[in-house]
């Protein structure tokens, strides 16, 4: 027999890993490739490369991983469950391991090695995985490697959710907008991953002994490992970081393939061809966005009519008004004249720093502003409105909904519904009798926003424009539903296996965005309630495929202004014009920062704890060169200095806390019956005086758990028996663990030391 090689393929959620071993079980070849959701062709390419490199060899092959089952079926090669592959590799290369923590692209696992193997794996959420870290890195305008470098210089850890990407973005975006250090945010993201893994997967079983870290994120991101090590209180003796940790499961598959029957190169080539032409048929296509090109031409012609009135800035002289929209992922700036004509506009990604983005936009505006133009008033809206207003002396700030409604009225005075889909947020504004009747926002899901589509376009290695073009030409859009990103990933992979094109998937995503907006955000059961005059806006509606899907689903033609992505900025510029005309004379000029002031803006960022109540909020203080400061992170007005702490009103909450819990327990010598611990949770806030008095009179020393804090929550994470338990329940577990640790420290350990001395 010719040279025999043993091959293991780990087909994961985002990558394909290949390990080739010789007959002495020495690794001779490794490969690590992103498959961009095209698992079938990537597996084929990897195997084809091996047939070219080793034309005179025979192979034993085994496949493992979340995406390997279908490929193994068509290749007619053995499929090995991931836990089995991991067990093989761990037993051979790191036999002292007690617990494995493995993070992949979309998978997270904790495997306990004891008398029997037990695996805990994420089933409903991709929070705390490589895909989650990728998304969070993009918010800071970097990649995962850059995130790791930033985290090395952290000073403060912020609480950030990782249960879902939208919750994490909701926590991170205000930190970015408020000027928090990127280094601190990066480390906080890694800590969120740790919290999600431990609380969501361990589910009550402690992580003890020698812990091994596997998978791509834990192999490449040293600071992520460090967060695990510190949280789990691991030492160098109990921390196992194997070489090529991301390939260990593939090595396990290669080891498991040894007992399989060898196949020749020619036989492997024939199997590869079978896999290339294979596909399943389980998905039903949707109605195409456009049946013929003529319908698309009519669609474009109709929407080209909805244009804002414009004026030429270079030849204009007179009064002008600035509108700024500091959005979640982008910044928009417009300049209008007295007649609401658009003179100038800018639209760009904020790069995670909205203030810097606005400063650069203003500099660009001033560089082209004719001398005869007078800036009379300015306005700002969006996520970073207060920060921008404080730093740049903007005259007016207004909430987004009012700004968007004001802009929509310019295009359709009798508008009945406004649907706005932005980078990571959606808004539905219902208008009744000329006033806002209801406002709906996305609260728990971002799978219908611009960043959602952008993420998928990147995963398919396409630009947004190409992604849209493919969708418009699709004749069989795939039905992907309207579920969260995790399940959508699985749907896309299944569709690709069935042979659907990128265009079919892109068109299907366009439908999914609208279904998500209507069903989850707008909560509309009958589209007739939207009325006959619908305005759609936001950067996502620049996408013709999304716009067409909306019209098909609601069954009506809608108005999409040609400045769809600028509507917030345009609306607040109109409000600035109204405010000026109503309150000021022609002698007034805007206070917004002038060109020379923009060059001299200096920002000093500091962090402190507010000690004006028991929350002890972590404040981020931005001090600007104009003498003003912006404070964020406060949960009430006190932190921002709006309410004086010298108020003569009594603090009833403080009084209640002290009245309930300020009892002195018996000394040990005066407590013949022993010690009883009571957790400071649930009805103890009302009943503690009774139970303290009851047990004290019976001769017990009563010990109370600590006041709730972040450390208390972390103590209870790994004792939770379910991943879906709420934060207060996890906090209650932390109080129990606090009492257990107190008991061990003050009673068990001293007793053990005493017995040891006597022995």
Coordinates of C-alpha atoms in Angstrom, one line a residue, residues 3 64 81 130 134 147 174 177 220 249 277-278 298 364 373-374 436 509 560 579 585 609 632 634 654 721 723:
X3 CA 1.7 6.3 1.8
X64 CA -17.0 16.6 12.3
X81 CA -20.1 14.0 16.7
X130 CA -16.9 34.5 17.3
X134 CA -16.9 40.2 15.0
X147 CA -10.2 44.5 19.7
X174 CA -24.2 55.0 24.3
X177 CA -21.4 58.2 21.9
X220 CA -6.2 34.0 18.8
X249 CA -11.4 19.0 17.2
X277 CA -23.6 18.7 -7.7
X278 CA -25.6 17.7 -4.6
X298 CA -41.8 51.7 -13.7
X364 CA -16.0 70.2 5.2
X373 CA -24.3 82.6 3.7
X374 CA -25.2 83.3 7.3
X436 CA -48.5 61.5 16.5
X509 CA -33.4 38.8 3.3
X560 CA -39.5 57.1 -0.3
X579 CA -37.4 78.1 16.2
X585 CA -34.6 88.6 15.1
X609 CA -18.4 56.7 40.8
X632 CA -23.2 60.0 31.0
X634 CA -26.0 58.2 35.4
X654 CA -32.2 55.1 52.6
X721 CA -29.6 25.6 36.4
X723 CA -29.8 29.8 30.8

